[in-house]
PDB file of C-alpha atoms and ligand atoms in Angstrom:
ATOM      1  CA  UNK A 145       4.861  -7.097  18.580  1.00 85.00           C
ATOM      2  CA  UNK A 146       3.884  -4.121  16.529  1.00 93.00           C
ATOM      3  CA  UNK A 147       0.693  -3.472  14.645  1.00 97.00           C
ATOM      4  CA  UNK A 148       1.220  -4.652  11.129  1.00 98.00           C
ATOM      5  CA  UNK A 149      -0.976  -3.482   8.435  1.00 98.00           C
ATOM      6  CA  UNK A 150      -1.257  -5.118   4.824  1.00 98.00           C
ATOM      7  CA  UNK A 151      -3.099  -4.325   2.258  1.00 98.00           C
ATOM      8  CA  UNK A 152      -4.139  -7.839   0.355  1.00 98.00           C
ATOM      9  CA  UNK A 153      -5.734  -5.917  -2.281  1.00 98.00           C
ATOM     10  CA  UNK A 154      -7.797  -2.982  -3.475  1.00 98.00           C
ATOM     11  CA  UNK A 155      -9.408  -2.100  -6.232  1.00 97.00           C
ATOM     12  CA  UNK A 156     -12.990  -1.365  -8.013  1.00 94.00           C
ATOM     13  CA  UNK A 157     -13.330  -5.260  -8.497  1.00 96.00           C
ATOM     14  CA  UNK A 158     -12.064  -6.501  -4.883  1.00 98.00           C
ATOM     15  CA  UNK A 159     -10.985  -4.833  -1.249  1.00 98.00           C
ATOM     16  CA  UNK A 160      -9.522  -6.240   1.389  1.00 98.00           C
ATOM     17  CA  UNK A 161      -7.198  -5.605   4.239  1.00 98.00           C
ATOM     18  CA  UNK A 162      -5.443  -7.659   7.114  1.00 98.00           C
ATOM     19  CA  UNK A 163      -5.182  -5.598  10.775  1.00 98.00           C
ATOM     20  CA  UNK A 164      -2.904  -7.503  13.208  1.00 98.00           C
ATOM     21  CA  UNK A 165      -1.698  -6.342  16.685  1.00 98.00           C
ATOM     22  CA  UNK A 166      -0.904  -8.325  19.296  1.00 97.00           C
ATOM     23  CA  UNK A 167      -4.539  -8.959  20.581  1.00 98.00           C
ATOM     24  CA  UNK A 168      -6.823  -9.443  17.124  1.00 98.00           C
ATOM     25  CA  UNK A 169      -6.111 -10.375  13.418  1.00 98.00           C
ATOM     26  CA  UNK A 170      -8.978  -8.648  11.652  1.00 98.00           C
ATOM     27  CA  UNK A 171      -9.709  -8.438   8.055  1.00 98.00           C
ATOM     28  CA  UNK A 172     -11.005  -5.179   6.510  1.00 98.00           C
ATOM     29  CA  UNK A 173     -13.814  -6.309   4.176  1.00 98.00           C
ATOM     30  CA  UNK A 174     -13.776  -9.453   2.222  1.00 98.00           C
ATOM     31  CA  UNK A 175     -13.822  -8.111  -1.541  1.00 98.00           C
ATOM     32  CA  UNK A 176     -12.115 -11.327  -2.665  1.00 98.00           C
ATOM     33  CA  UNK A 177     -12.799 -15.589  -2.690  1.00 98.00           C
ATOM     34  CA  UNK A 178     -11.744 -17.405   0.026  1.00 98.00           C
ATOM     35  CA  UNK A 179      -9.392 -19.070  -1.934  1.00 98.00           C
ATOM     36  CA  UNK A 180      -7.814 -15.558  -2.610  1.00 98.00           C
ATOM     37  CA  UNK A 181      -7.955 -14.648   0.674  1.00 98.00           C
ATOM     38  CA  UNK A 182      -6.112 -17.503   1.791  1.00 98.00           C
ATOM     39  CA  UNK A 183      -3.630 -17.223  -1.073  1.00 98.00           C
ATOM     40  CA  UNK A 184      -3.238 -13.580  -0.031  1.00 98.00           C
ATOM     41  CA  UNK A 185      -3.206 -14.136   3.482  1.00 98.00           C
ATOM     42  CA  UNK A 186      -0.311 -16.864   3.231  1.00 98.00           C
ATOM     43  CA  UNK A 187       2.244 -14.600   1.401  1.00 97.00           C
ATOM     44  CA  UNK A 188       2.330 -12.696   4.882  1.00 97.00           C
ATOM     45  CA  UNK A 189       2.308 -16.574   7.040  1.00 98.00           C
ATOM     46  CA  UNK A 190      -1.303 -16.242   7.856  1.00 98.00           C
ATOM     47  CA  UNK A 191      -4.393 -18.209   7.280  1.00 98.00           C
ATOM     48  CA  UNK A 192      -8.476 -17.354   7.452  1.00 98.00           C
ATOM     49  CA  UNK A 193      -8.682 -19.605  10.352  1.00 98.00           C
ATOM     50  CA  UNK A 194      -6.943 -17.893  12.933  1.00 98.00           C
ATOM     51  CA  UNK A 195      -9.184 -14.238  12.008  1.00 98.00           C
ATOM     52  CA  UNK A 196     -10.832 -12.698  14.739  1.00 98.00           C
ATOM     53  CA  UNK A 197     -13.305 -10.875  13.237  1.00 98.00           C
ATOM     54  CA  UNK A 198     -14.097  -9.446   9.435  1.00 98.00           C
ATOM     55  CA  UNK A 199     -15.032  -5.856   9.851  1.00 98.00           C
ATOM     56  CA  UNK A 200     -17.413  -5.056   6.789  1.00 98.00           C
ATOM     57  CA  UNK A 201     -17.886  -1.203   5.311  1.00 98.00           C
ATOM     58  CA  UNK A 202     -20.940  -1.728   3.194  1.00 98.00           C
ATOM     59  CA  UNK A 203     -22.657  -4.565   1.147  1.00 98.00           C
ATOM     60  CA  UNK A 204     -21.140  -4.104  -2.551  1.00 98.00           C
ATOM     61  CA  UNK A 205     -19.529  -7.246  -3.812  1.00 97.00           C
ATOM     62  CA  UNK A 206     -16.222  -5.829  -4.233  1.00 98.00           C
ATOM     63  CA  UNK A 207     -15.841  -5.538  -0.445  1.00 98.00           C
ATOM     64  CA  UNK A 208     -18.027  -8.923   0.715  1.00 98.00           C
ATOM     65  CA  UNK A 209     -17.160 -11.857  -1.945  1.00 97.00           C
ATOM     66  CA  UNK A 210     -15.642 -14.127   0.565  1.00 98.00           C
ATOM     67  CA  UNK A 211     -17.936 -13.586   3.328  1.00 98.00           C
ATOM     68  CA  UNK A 212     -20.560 -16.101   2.785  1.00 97.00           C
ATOM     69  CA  UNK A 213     -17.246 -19.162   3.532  1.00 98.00           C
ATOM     70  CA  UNK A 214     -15.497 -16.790   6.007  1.00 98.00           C
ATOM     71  CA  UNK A 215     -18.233 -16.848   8.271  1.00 97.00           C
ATOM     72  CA  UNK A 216     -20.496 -19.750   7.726  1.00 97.00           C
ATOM     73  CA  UNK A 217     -17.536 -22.307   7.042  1.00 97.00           C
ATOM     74  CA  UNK A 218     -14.869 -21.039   9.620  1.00 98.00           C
ATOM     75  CA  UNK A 219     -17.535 -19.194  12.167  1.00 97.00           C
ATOM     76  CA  UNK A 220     -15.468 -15.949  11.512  1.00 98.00           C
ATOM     77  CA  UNK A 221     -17.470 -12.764  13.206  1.00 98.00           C
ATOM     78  CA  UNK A 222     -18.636 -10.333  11.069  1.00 98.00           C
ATOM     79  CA  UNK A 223     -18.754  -6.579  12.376  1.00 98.00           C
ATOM     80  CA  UNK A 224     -21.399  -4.738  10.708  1.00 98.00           C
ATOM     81  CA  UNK A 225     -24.888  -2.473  11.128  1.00 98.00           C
ATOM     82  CA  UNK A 226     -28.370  -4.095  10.489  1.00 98.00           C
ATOM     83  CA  UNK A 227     -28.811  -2.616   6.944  1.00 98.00           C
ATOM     84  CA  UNK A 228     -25.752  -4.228   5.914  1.00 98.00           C
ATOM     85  CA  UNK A 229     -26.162  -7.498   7.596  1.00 98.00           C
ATOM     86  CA  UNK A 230     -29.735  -7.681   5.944  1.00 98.00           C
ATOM     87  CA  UNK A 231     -28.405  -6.885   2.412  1.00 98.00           C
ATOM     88  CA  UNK A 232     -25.527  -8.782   2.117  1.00 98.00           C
ATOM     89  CA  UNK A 233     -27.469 -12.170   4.008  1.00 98.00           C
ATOM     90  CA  UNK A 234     -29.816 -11.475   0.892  1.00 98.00           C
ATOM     91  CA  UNK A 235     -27.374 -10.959  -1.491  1.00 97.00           C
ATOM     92  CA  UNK A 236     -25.068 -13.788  -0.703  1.00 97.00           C
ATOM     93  CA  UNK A 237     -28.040 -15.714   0.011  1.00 96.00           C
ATOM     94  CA  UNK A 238     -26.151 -16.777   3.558  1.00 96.00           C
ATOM     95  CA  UNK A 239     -26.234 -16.551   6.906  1.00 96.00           C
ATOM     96  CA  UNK A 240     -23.675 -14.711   8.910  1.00 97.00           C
ATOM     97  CA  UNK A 241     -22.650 -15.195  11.948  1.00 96.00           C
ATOM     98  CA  UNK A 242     -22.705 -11.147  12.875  1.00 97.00           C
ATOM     99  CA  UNK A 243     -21.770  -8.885  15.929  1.00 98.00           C
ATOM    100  CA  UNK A 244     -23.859  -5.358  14.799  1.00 98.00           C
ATOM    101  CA  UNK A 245     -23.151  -1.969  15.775  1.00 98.00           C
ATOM    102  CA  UNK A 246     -24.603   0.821  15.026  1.00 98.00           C
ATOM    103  CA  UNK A 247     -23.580   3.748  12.524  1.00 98.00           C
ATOM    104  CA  UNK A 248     -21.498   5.837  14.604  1.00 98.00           C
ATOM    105  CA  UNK A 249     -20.601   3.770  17.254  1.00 98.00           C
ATOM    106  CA  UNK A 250     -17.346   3.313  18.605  1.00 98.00           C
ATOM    107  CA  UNK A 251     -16.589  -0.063  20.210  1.00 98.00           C
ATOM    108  CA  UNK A 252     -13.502  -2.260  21.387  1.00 98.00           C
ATOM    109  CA  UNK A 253     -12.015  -5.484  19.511  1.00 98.00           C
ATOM    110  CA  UNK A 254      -9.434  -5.829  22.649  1.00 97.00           C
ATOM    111  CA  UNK A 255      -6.825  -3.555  22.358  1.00 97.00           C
ATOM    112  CA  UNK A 256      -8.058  -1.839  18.917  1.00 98.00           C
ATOM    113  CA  UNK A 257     -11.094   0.774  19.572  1.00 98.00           C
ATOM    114  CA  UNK A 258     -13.023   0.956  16.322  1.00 98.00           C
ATOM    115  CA  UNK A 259     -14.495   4.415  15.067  1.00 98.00           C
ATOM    116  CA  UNK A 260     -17.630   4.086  12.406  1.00 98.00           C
ATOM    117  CA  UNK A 261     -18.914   6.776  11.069  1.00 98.00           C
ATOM    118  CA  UNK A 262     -21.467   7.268   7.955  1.00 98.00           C
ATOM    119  CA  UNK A 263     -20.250   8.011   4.283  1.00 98.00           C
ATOM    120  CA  UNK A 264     -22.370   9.205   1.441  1.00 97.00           C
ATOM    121  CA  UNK A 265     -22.282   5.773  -1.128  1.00 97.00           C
ATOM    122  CA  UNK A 266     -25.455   3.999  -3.375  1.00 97.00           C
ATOM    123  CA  UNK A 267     -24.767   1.215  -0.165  1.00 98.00           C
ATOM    124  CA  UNK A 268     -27.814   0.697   2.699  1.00 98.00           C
ATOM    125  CA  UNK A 269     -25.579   1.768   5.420  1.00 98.00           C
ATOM    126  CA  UNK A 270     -21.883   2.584   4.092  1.00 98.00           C
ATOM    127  CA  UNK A 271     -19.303   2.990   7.039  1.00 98.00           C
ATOM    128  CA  UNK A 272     -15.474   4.491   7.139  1.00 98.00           C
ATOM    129  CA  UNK A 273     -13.079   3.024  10.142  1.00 98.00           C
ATOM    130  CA  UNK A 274     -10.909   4.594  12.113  1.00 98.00           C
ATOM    131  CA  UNK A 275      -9.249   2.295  13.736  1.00 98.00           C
ATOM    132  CA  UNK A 276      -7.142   3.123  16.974  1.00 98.00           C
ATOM    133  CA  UNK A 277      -4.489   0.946  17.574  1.00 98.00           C
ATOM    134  CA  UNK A 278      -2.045   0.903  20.422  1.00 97.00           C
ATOM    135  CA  UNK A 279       0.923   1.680  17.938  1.00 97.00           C
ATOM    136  CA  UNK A 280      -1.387   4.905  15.580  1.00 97.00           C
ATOM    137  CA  UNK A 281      -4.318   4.929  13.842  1.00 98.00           C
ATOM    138  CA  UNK A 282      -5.782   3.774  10.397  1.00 98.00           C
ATOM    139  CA  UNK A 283      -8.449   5.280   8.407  1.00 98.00           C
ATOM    140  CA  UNK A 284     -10.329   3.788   6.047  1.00 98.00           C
ATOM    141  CA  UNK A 285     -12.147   5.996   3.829  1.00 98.00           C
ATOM    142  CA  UNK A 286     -13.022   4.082   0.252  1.00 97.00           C
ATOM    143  CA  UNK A 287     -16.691   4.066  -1.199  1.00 97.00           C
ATOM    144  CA  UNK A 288     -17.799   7.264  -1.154  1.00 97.00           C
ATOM    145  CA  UNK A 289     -19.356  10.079  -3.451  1.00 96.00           C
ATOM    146  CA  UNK A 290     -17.862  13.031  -1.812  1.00 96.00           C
ATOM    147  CA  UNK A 291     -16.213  13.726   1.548  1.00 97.00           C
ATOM    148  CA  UNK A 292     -18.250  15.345   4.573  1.00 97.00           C
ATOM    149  CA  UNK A 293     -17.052  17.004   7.227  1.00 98.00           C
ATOM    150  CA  UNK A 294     -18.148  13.709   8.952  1.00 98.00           C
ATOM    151  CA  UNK A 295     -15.583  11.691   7.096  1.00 98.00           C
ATOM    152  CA  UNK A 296     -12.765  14.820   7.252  1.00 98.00           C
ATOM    153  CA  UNK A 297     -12.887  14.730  10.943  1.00 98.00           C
ATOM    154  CA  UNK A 298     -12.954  11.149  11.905  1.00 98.00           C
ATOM    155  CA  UNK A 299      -9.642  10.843   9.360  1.00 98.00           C
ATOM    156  CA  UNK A 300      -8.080  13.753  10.123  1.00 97.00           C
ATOM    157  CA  UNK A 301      -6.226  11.728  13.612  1.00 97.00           C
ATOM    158  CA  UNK A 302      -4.737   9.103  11.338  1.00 97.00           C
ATOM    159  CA  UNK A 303      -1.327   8.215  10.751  1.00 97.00           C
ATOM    160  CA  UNK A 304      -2.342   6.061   7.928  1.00 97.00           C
ATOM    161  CA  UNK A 305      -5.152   6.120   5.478  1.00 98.00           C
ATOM    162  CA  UNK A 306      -6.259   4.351   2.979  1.00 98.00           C
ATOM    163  CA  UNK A 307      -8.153   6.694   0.646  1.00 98.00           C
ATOM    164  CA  UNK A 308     -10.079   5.909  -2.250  1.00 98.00           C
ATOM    165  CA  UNK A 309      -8.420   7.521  -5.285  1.00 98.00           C
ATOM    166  CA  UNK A 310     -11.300   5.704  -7.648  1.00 97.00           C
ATOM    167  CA  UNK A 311     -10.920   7.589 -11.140  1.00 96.00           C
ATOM    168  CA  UNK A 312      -9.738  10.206 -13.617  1.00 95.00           C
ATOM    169  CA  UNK A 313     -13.073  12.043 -14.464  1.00 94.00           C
ATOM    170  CA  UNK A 314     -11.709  12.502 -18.027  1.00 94.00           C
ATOM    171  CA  UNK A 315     -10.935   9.051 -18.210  1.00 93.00           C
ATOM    172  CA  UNK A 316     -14.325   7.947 -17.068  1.00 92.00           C
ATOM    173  CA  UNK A 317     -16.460  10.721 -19.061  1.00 92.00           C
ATOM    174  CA  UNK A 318     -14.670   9.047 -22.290  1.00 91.00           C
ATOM    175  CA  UNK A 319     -15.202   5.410 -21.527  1.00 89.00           C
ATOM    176  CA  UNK A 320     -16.562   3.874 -23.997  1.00 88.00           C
ATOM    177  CA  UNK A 321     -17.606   0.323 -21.846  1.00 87.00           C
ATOM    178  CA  UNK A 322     -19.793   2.138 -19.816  1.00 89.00           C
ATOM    179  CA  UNK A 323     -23.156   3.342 -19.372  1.00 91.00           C
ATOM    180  CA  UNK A 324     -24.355   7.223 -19.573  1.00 90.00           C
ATOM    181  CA  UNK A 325     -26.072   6.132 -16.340  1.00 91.00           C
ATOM    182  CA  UNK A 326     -23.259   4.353 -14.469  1.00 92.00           C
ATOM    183  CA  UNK A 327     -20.868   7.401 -15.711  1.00 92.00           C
ATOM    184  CA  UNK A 328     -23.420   9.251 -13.496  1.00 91.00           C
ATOM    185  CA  UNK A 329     -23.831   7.239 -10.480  1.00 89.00           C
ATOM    186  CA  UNK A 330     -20.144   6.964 -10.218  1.00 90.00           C
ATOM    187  CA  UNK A 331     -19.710  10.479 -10.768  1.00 89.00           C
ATOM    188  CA  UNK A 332     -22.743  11.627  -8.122  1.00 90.00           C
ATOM    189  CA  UNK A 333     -22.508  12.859  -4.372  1.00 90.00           C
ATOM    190  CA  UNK A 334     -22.882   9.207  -3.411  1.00 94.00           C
ATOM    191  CA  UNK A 335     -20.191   7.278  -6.264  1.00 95.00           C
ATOM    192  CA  UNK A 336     -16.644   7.294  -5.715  1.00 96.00           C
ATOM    193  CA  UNK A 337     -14.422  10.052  -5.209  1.00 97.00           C
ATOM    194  CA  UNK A 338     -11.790  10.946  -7.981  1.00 97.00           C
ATOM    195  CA  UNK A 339      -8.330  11.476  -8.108  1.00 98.00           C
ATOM    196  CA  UNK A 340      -8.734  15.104  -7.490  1.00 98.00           C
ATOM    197  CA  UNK A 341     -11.392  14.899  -4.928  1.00 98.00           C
ATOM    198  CA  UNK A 342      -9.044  12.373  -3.265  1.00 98.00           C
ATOM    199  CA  UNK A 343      -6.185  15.297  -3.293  1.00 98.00           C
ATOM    200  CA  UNK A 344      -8.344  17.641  -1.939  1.00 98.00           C
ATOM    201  CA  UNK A 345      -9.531  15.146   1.094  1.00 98.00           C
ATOM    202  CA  UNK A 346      -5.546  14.662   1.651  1.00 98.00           C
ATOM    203  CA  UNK A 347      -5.088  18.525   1.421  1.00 98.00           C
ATOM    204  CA  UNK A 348      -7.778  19.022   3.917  1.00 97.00           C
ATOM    205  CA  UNK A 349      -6.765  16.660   6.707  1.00 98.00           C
ATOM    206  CA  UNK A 350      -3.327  16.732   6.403  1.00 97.00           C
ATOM    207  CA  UNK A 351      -1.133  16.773   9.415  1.00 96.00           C
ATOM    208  CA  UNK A 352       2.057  16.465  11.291  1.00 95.00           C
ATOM    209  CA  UNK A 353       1.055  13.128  12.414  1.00 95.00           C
ATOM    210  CA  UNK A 354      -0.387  11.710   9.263  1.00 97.00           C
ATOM    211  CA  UNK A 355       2.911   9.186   7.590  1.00 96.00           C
ATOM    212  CA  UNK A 356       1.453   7.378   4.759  1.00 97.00           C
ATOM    213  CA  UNK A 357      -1.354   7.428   2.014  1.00 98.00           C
ATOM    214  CA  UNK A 358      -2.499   4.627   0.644  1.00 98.00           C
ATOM    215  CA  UNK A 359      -4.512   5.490  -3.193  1.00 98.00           C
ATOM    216  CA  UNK A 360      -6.859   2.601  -3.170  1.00 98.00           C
ATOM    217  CA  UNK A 361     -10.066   1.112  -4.573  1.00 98.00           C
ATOM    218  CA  UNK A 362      -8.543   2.402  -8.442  1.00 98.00           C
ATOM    219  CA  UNK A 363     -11.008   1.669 -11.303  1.00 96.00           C
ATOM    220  CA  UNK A 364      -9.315  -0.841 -13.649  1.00 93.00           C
ATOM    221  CA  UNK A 365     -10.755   0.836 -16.669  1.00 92.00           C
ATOM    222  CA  UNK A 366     -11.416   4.665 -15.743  1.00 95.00           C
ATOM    223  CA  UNK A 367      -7.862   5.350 -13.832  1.00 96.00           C
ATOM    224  CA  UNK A 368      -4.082   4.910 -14.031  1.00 96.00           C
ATOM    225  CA  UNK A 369      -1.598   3.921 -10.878  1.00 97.00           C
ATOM    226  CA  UNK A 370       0.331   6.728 -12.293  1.00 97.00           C
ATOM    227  CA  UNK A 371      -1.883   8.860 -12.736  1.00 97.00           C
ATOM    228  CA  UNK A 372      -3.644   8.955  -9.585  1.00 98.00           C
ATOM    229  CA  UNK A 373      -0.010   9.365  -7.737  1.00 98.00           C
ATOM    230  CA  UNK A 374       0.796  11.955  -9.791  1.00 98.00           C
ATOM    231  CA  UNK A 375      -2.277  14.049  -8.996  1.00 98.00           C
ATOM    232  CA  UNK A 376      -1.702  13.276  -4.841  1.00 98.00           C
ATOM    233  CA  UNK A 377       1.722  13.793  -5.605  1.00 98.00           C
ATOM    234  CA  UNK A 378       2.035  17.307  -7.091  1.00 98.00           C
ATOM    235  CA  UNK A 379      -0.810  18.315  -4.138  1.00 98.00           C
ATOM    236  CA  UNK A 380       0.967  17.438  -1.372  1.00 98.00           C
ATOM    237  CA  UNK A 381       4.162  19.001  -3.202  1.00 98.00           C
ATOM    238  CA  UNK A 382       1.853  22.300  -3.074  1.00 98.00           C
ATOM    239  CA  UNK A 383       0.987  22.062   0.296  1.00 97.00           C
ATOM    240  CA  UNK A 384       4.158  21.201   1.627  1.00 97.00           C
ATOM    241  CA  UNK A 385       3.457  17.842   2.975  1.00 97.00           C
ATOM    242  CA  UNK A 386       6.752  16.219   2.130  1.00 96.00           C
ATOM    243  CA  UNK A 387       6.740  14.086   5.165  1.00 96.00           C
ATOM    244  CA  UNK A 388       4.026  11.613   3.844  1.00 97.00           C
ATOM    245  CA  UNK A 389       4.778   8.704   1.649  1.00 95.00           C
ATOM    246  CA  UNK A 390       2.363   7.559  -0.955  1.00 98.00           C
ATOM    247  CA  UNK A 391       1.730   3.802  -2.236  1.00 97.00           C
ATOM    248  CA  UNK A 392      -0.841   2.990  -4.718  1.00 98.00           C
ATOM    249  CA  UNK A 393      -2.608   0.001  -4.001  1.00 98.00           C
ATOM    250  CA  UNK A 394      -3.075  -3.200  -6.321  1.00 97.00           C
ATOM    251  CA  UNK A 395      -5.982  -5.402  -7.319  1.00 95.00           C
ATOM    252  CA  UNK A 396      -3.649  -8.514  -7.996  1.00 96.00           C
ATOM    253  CA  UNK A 397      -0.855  -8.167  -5.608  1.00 96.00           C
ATOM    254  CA  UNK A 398      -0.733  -7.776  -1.619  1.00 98.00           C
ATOM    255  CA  UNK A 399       1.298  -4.493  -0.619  1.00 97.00           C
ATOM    256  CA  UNK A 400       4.734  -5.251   1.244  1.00 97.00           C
ATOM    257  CA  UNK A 401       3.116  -4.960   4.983  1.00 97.00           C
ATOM    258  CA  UNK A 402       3.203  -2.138   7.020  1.00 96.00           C
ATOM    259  CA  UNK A 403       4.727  -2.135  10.847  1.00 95.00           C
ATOM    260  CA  UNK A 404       3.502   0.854  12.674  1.00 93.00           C
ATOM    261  CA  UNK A 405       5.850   1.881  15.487  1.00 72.00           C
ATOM    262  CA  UNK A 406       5.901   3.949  18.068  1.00 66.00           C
ATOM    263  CA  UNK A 407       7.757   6.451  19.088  1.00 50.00           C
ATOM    264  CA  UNK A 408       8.163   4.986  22.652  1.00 46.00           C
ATOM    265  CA  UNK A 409      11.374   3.222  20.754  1.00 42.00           C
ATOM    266  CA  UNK A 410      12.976   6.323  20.546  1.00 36.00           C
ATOM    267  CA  UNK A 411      11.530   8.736  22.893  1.00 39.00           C
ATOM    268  CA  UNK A 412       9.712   7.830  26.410  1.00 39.00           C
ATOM    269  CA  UNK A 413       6.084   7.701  25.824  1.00 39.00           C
ATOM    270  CA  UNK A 414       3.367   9.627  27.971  1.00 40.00           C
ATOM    271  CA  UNK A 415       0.847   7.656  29.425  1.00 40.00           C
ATOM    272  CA  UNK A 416      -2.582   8.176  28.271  1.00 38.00           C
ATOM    273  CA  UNK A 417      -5.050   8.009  31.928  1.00 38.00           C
ATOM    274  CA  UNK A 418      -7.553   5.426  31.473  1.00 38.00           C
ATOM    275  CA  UNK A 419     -10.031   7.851  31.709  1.00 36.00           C
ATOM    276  CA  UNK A 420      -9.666   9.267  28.531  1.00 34.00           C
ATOM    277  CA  UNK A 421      -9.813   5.953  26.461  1.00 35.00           C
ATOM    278  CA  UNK A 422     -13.220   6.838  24.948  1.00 35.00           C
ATOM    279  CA  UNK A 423     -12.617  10.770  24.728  1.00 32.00           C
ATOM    280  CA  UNK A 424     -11.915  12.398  22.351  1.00 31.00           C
ATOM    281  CA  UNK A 425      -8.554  11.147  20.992  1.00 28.00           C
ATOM    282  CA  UNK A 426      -5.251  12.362  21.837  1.00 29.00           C
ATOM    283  CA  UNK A 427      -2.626  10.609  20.020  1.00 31.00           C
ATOM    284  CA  UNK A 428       0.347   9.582  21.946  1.00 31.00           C
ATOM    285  CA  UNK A 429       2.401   8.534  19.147  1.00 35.00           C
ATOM    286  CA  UNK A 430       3.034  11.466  16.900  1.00 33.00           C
ATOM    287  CA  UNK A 431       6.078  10.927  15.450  1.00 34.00           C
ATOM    288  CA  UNK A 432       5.102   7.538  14.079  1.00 36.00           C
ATOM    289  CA  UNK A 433       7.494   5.821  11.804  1.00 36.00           C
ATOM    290  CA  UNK A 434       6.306   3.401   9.360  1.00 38.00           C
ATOM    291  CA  UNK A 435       9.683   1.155   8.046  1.00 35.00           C
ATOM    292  CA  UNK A 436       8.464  -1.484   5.771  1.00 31.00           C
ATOM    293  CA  UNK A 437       8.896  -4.948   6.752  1.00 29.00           C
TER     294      UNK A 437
HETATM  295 ZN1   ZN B 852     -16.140  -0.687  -3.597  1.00 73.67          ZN
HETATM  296 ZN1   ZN B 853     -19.290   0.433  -2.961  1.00 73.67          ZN
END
């Protein structure tokens, strides 16, 4: 069975991803109820009960809304590091039922190996994935003010990312809903990255092996779809990058999932010595292909 991504939504009011390979079924925060989780979930034939494990990036309630049920109802695991834990079991006014790790750590969820590394967000504890899967890797790199070099290296080995692609700083300086101060703390080294800053993250890790970009976490109010592919489009245009495909997430609507696929199916594959399963990566699918189901 391949590894099948699908993005059940993203956006600055909910996030939330479903990981499957033929080991774990893992969600990617829980920015939604559980009744739209399970609504979600069941366009794709799946259902909250047979989850593995909720990995959780940081404690704001567009990424942990469902939580609370997911884990105290249905005894779901929730992946996560102390500062997170503490806020959200405050915030939700729950208790989870939690495997921690720590910032930085990189762990196994059976045959997925889990990269965490620190981003720069107004969270406790913020985390980005990257998530090694036999059939590529996924990056997750939403919530964040700007990108380190952190971030850029830990993405720079994926074949698919989801990047945050939050707003259009002219559309956000002109707002007239919101706040001087929430303009500000959007707008700061530890707020979300804009449509530009989002090209220049995709400019600076691009390569050979990366297939698809996914624009996510979009502000309702301060961005367009359009816009924001417009702006990735016409950089990777510049740059040459013609071989990556581009889909702008939703907040209402699942994406079509995503089978990753090696490229054992059309060449032999090289195996990768046990040894180096917690080196430093070396990819051995780099021509991935990524047909839509
Ligand atoms: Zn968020
Ligand atoms: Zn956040």
């Amino acid at each position: 069975m391949p590894v099948c991504l699908t993005i059940l939504g993203s956006g600055s009011a909910g996030n939330c991803a479903y990981l499957e390979t033929s080991h774990v079924r893992l969600l990617i925060d829980a920015g939604f109820s559980l009744r739209q989780i399970r609504k979600r979930l069941a366009t794709i034939g799946r259902a909250p009960e047979n989850l593995t494990g909720i990995l959780v990036t940081h404690e704001h309630s567009d990424h942990v809304q469902g939580l609370a049920r997911l884990s105290e109802e249905l005894g779901i695991p929730v992946y996560c590091n102390r500062p997170t834990q503490e806020a959200i079991e405050y915030q939700l006014k729950a208790r989870l039922t939690t495997r921690l790790f720590a910032t930085g750590a990189t762990f196994d969820l059976e045959d997925v190996v889990v990269e965490t590394f620190s981003v720069p967000h107004d969270a406790q504890d913020p985390v980005g994935f990257l998530l090694r899967t036999p059939d590529g890797n996924i990056g997750i790199l939403t919530d964040l003010g700007h990108a380190t070099k952190l971030a850029l290296e830990r993405v720079r080995r994926a074949n698919v990312l989801i990047l945050e692609s939050n707003h259009d700083v002219k559309l956000l300086q002109d707002c007239p809903h919101r706040p001087w101060s929430l303009k500000q703390r959007i707008l700061s080294r530890h707020g979300h990255l804009s449509n530009e800053a989002a090209a220049e993250v995709a400019e600076e890790i691009m390569s050979a092996e990366l297939q698809q970009i996914y624009l996510g976490h979009l502000s309702r109010e301060c961005n367009r779809p359009q816009l924001a592919l417009e702006v990735m489009k016409k950089r990777l245009e510049t740059i040459g990058a013609h071989h990556v495909s581009l889909v702008v997430t939703s907040q209402s609507i699942p994406c079509p999932t995503v089978a990753l696929r090696k490229p054992a199916d059309i060449t032999p594959q090289l195996p990768v010595p046990p040894a180096l399963h917690d080196a430093p990566f070396i990819n051995p699918a780099p021509h991935l292909q990524l047909p839509l189901w």
